PDB file of C-alpha atoms in Angstrom:
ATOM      1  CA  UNK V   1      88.607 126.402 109.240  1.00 51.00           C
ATOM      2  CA  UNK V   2      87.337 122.850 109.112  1.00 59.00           C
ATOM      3  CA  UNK V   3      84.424 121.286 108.426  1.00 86.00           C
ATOM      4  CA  UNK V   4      84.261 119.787 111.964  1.00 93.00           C
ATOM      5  CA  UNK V   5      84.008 122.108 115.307  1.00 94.00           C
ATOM      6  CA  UNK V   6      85.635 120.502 118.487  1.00 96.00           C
ATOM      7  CA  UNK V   7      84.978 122.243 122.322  1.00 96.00           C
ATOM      8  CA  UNK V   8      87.133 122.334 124.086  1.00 97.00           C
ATOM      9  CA  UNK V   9      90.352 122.669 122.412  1.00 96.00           C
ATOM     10  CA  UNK V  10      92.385 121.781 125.760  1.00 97.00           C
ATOM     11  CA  UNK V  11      91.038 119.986 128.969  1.00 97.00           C
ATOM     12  CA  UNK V  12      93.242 119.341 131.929  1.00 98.00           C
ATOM     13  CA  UNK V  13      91.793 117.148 134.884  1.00 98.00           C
ATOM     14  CA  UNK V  14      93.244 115.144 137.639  1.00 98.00           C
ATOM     15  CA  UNK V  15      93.328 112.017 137.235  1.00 97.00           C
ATOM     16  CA  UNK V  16      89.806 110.300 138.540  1.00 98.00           C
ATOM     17  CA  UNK V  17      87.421 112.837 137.094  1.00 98.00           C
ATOM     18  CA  UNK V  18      84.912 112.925 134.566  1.00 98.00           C
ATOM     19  CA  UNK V  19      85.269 114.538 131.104  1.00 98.00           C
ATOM     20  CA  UNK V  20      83.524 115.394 128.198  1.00 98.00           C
ATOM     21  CA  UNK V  21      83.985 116.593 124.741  1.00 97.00           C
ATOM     22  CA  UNK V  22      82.173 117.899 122.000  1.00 97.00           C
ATOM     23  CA  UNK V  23      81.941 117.162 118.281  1.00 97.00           C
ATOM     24  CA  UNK V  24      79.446 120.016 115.792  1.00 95.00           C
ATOM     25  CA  UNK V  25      79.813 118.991 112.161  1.00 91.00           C
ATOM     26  CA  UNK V  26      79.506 122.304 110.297  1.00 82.00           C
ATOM     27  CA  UNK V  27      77.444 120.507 107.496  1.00 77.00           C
ATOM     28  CA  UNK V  28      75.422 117.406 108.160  1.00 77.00           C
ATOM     29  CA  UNK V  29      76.583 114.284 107.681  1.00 81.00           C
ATOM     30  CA  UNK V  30      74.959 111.014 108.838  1.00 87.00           C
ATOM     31  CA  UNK V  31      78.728 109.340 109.337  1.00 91.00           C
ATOM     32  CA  UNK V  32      80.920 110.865 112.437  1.00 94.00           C
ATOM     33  CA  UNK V  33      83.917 108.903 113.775  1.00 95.00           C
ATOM     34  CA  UNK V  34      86.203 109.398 116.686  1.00 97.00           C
ATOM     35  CA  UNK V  35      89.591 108.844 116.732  1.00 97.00           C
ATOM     36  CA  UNK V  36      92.256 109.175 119.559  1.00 97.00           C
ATOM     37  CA  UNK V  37      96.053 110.573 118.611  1.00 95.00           C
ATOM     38  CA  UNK V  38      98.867 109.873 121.152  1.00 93.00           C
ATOM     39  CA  UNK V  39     102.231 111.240 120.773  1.00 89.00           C
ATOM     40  CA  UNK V  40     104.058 109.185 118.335  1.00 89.00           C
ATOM     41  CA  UNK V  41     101.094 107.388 116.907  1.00 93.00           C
ATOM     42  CA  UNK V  42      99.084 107.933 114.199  1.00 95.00           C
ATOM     43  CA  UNK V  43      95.060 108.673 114.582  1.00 96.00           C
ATOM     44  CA  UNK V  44      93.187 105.401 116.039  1.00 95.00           C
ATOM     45  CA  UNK V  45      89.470 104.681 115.437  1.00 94.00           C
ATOM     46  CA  UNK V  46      87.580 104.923 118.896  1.00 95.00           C
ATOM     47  CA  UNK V  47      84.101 104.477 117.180  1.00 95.00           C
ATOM     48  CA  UNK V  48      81.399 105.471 114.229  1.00 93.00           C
ATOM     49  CA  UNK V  49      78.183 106.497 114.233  1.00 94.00           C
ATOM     50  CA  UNK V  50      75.868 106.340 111.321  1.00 92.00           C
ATOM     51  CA  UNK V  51      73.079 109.042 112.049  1.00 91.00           C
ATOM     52  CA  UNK V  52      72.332 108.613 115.755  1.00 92.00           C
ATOM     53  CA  UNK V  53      73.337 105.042 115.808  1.00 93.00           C
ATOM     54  CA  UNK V  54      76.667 103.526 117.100  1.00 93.00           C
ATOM     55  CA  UNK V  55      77.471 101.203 114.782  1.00 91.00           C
ATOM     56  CA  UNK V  56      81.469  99.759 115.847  1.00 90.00           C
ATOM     57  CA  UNK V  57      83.232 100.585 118.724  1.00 91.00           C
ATOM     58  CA  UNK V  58      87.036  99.696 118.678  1.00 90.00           C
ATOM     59  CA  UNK V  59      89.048  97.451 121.730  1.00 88.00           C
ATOM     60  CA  UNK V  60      90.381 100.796 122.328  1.00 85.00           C
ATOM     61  CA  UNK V  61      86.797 101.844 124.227  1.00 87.00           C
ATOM     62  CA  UNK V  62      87.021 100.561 127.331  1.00 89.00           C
ATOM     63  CA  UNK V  63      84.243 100.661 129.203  1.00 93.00           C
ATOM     64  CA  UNK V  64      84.387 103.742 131.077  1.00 96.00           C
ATOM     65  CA  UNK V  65      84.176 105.614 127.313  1.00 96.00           C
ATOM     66  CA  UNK V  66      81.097 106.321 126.040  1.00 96.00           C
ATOM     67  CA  UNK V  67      79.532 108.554 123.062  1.00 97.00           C
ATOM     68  CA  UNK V  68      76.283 109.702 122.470  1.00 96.00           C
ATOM     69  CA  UNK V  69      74.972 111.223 118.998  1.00 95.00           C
ATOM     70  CA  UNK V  70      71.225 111.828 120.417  1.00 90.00           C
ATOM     71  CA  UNK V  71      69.996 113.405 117.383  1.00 85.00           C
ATOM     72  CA  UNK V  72      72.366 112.712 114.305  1.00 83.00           C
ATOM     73  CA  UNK V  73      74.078 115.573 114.489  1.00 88.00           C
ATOM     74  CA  UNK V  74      76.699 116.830 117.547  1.00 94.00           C
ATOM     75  CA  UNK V  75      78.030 114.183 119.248  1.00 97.00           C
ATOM     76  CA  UNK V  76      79.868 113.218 122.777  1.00 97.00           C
ATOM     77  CA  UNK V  77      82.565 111.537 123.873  1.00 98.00           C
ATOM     78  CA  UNK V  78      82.472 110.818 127.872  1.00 97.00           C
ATOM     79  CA  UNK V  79      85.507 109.363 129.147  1.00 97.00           C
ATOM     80  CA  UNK V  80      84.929 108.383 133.278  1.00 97.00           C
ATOM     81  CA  UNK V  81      87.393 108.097 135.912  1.00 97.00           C
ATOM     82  CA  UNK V  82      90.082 109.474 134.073  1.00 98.00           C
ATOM     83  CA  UNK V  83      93.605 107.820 133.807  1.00 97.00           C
ATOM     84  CA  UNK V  84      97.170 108.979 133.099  1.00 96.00           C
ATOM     85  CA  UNK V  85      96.588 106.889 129.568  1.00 95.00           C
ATOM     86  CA  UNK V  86      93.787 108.950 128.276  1.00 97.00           C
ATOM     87  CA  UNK V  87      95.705 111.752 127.877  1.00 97.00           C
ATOM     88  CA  UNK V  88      95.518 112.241 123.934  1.00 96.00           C
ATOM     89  CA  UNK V  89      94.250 114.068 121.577  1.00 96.00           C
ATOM     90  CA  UNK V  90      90.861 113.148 120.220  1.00 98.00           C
ATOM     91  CA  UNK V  91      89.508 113.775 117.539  1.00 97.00           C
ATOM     92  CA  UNK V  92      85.963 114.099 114.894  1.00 97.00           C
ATOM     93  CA  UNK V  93      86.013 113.596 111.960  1.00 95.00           C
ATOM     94  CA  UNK V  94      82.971 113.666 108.886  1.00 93.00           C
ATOM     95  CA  UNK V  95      83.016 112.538 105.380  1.00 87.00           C
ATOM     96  CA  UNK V  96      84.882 114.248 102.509  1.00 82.00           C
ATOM     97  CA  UNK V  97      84.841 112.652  99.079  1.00 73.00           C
ATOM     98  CA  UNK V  98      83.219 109.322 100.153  1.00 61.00           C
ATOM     99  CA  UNK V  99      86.107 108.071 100.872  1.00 73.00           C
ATOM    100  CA  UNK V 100      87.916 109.900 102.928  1.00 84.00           C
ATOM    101  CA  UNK V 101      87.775 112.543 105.755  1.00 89.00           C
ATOM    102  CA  UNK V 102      87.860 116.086 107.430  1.00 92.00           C
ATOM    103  CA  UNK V 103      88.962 116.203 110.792  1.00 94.00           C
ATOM    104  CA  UNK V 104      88.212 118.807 113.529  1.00 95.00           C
ATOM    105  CA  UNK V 105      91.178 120.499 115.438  1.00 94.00           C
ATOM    106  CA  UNK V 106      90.465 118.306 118.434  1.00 96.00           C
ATOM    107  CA  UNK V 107      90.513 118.056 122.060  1.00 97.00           C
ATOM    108  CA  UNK V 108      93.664 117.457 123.829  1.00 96.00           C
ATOM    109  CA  UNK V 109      93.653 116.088 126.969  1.00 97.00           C
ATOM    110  CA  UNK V 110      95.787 116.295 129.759  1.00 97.00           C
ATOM    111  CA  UNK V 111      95.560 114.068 132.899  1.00 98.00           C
ATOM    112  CA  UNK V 112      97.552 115.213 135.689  1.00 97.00           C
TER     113      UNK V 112
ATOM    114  CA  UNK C   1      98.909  94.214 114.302  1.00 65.00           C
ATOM    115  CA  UNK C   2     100.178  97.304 112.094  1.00 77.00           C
ATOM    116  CA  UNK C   3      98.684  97.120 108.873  1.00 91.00           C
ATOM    117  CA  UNK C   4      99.905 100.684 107.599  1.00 95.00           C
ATOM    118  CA  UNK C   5     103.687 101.361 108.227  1.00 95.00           C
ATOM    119  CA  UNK C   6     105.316 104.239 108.039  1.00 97.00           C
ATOM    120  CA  UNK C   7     109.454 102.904 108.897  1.00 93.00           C
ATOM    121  CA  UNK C   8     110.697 106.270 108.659  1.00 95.00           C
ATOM    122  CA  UNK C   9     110.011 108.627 112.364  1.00 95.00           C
ATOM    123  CA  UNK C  10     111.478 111.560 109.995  1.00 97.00           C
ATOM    124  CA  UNK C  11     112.739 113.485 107.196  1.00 97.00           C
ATOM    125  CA  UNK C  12     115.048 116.611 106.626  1.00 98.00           C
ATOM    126  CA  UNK C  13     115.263 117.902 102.958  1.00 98.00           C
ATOM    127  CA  UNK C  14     116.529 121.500 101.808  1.00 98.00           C
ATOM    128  CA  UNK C  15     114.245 123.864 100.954  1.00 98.00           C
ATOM    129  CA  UNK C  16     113.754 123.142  96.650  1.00 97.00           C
ATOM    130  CA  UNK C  17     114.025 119.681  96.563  1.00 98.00           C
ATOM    131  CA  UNK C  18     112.312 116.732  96.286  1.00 98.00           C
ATOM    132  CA  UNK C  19     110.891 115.259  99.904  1.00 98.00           C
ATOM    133  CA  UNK C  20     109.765 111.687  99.192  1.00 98.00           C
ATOM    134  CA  UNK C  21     107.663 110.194 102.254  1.00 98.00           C
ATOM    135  CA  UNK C  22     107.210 106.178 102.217  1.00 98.00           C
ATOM    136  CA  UNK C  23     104.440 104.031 103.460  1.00 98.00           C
ATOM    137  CA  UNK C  24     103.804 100.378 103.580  1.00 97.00           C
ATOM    138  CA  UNK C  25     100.889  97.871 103.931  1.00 96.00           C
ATOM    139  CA  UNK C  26     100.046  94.550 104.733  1.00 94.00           C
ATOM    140  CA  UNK C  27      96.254  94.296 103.831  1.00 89.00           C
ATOM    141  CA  UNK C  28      95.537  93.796  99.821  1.00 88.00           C
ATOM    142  CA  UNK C  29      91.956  94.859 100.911  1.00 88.00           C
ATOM    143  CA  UNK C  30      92.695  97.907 101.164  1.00 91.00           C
ATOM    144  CA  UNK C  31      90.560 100.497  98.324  1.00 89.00           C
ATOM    145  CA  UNK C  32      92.074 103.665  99.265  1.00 92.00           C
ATOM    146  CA  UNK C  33      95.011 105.242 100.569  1.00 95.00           C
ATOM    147  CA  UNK C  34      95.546 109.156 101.599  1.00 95.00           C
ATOM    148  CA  UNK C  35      97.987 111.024 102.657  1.00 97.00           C
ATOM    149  CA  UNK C  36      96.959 113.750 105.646  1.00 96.00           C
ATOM    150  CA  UNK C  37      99.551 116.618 107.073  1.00 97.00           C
ATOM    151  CA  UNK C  38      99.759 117.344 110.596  1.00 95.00           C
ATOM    152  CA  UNK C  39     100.535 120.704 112.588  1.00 93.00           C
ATOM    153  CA  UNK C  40     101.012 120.631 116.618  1.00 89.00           C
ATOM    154  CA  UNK C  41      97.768 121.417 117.983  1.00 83.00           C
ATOM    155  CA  UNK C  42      95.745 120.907 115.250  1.00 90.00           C
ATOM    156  CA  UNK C  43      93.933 117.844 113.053  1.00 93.00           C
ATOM    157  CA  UNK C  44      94.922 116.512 110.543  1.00 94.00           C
ATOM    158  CA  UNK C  45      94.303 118.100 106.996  1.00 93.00           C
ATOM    159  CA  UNK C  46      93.663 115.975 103.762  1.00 93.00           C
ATOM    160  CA  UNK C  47      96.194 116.577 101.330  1.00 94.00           C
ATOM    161  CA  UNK C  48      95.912 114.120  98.361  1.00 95.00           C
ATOM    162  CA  UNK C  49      94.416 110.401  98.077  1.00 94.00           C
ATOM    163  CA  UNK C  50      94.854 107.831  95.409  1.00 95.00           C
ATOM    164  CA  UNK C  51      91.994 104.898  94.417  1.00 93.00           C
ATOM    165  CA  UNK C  52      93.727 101.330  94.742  1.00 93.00           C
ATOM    166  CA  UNK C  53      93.028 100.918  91.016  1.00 94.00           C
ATOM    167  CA  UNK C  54      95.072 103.392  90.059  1.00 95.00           C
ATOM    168  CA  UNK C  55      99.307 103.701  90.379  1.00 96.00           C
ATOM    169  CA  UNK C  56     100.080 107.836  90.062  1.00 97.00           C
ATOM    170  CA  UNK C  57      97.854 110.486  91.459  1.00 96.00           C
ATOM    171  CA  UNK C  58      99.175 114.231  91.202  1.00 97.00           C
ATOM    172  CA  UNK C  59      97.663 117.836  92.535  1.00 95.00           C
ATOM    173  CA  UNK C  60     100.129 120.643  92.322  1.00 97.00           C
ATOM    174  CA  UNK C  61     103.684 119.599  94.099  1.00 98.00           C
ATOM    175  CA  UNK C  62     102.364 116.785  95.559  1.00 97.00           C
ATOM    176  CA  UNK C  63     101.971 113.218  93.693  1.00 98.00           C
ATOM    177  CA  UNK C  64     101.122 109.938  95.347  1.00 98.00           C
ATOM    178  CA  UNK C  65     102.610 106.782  93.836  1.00 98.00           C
ATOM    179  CA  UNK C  66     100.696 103.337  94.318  1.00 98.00           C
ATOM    180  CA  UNK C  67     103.045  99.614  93.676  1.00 97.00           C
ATOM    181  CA  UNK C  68     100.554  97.398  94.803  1.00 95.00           C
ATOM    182  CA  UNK C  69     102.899  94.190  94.534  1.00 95.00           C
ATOM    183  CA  UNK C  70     104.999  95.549  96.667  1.00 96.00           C
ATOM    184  CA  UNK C  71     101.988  96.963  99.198  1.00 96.00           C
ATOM    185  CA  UNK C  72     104.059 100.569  99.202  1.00 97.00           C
ATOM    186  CA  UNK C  73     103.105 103.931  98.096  1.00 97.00           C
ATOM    187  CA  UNK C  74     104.578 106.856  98.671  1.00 98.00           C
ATOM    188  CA  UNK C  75     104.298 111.101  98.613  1.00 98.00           C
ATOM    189  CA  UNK C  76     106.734 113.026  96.784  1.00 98.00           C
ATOM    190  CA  UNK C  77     107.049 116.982  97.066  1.00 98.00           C
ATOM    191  CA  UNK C  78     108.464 118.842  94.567  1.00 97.00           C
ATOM    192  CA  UNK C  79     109.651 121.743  95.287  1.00 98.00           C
ATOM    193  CA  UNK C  80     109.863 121.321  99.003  1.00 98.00           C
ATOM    194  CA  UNK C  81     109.018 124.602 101.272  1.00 97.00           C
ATOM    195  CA  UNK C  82     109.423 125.208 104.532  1.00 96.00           C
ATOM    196  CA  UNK C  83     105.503 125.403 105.200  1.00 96.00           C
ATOM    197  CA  UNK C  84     105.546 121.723 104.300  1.00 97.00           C
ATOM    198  CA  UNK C  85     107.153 121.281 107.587  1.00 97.00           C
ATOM    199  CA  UNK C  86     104.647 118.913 109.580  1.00 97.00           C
ATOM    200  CA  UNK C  87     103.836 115.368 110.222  1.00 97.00           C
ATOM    201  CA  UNK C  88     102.832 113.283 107.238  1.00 98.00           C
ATOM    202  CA  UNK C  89     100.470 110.665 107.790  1.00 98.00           C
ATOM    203  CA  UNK C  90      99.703 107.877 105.764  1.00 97.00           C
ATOM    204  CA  UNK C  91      95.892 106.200 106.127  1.00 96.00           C
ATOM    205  CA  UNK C  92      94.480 103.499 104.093  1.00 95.00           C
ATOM    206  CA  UNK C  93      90.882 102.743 103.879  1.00 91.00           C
ATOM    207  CA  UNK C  94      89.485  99.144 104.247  1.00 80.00           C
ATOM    208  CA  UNK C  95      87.028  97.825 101.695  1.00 68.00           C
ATOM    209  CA  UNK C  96      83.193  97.195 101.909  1.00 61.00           C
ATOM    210  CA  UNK C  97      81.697  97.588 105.845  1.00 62.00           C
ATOM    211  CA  UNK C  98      79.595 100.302 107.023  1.00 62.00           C
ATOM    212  CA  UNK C  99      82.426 101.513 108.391  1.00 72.00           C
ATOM    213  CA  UNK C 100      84.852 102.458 106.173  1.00 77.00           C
ATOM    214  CA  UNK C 101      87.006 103.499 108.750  1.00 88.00           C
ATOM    215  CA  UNK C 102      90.565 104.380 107.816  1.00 92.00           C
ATOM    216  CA  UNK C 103      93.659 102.954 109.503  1.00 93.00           C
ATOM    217  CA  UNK C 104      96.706 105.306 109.801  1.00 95.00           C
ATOM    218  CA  UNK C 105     100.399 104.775 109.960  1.00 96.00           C
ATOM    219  CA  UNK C 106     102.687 106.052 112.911  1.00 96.00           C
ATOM    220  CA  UNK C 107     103.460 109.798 110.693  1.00 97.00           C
ATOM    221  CA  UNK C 108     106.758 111.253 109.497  1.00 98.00           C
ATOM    222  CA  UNK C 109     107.929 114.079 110.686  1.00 97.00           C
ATOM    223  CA  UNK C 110     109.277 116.709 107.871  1.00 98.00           C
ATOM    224  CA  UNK C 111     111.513 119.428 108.264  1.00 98.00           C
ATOM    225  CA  UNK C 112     112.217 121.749 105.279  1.00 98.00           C
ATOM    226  CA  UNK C 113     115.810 123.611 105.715  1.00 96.00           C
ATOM    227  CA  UNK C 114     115.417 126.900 104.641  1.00 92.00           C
TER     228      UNK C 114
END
């Protein structure tokens, strides 16, 4: 069990739709990043919010990404007219230690 | 431009030895470094971390050793199990910024021979 709870665990859409995914912090925490895992890679920062504000968005987010923390605490990640390269696993991930983090399980995405 | 390398894809040790994991950097910026383990289908898990002014951190089987002249530190496991069999990732966390985002290397697989 992690401190971070991701829905859903497994999305599969062709390859033009819409998607979303959702990131509940167990505890609060005014920091929340996204990161996106390909196979092979290691864990790249997407972006980071600060409370409800989006403070640095990486290269990475092209412009059909976006995510939303409206209120500070759950947050989205939209990704829009899907492509064969999104598939990934994302991920959220809070503070642990002040220096480090706990991720959720993720979302992995499939785009067929 | 990778600034946390990990050269090796993977690793097979026997099941009571010593599994050493490596991990390089470019950036002497660079405050933290942590190791995180990796099971298919799930995030990663923190596992130990080490403070760049410091050279030896230990917890149990697992002790992170810091050379920063040579920008390398690396994760030794001693005794090795087979439940240590995952995907080792090395991150390293920049200094100063809001951010404090950390940058991860590429992973090593482990697989402990029963």
């Amino acid at each position: 069990d992690t401190g971070v709870s991701q829905d859903p665990r497994h999305k599969i859409t062709k390859r033009g739709q819409n998607v979303t995914f959702r990131c509940d912090p167990i505890s609060e925490h005014n920091r929340l990043y996204w990161y996106r895992q390909t196979l092979g890679q290691g864990p790249e920062f997407l972006t980071y919010f600060q409370n409800e504000a989006q403070l640095e968005k990486s290269r990475l987010l092209s412009d059909r990404f976006s995510a939303e923390r409206p209120k500070g605490s759950f947050s989205t990640l939209e990704i829009q007219r899907t492509e064969q390269g999104d598939s990934a696993m994302y991920l959220c991930a809070t503070p642990i230690l002040n220096y480090g983090y706990t991720f959720g399980s993720g979302t992995r995405l499939t785009v067929v | 431009d990778q600034q946390v390398k990990q050269n090796s894809p993977s690793l097979s040790v026997q099941e009571g030895r010593i599994s050493i994991l490596n991990c390089d950097y470019t950036n002497s910026m660079f405050d933290y470094f942590l190791w995180y383990k990796k099971y298919p289908a799930e995030g990663p898990t923190f596992l130990i971390s080490i403070s760049s002014i410091k050279d030896k951190n230990e917890d149990g089987r697992f002790t992170v050793f810091l050379n920063k002249s040579a920008k390398h530190l690396s994760l030794h496991i001693v005794p090795s199990q087979p439940g240590d069999s995952a995907v080792y990732f090395c991150a390293a966390r920049g200094y100063g910024g809001a951010t404090n985002k950390l940058i991860f290397g590429t992973g090593t697989l482990l697989a402990v021979q029963p």
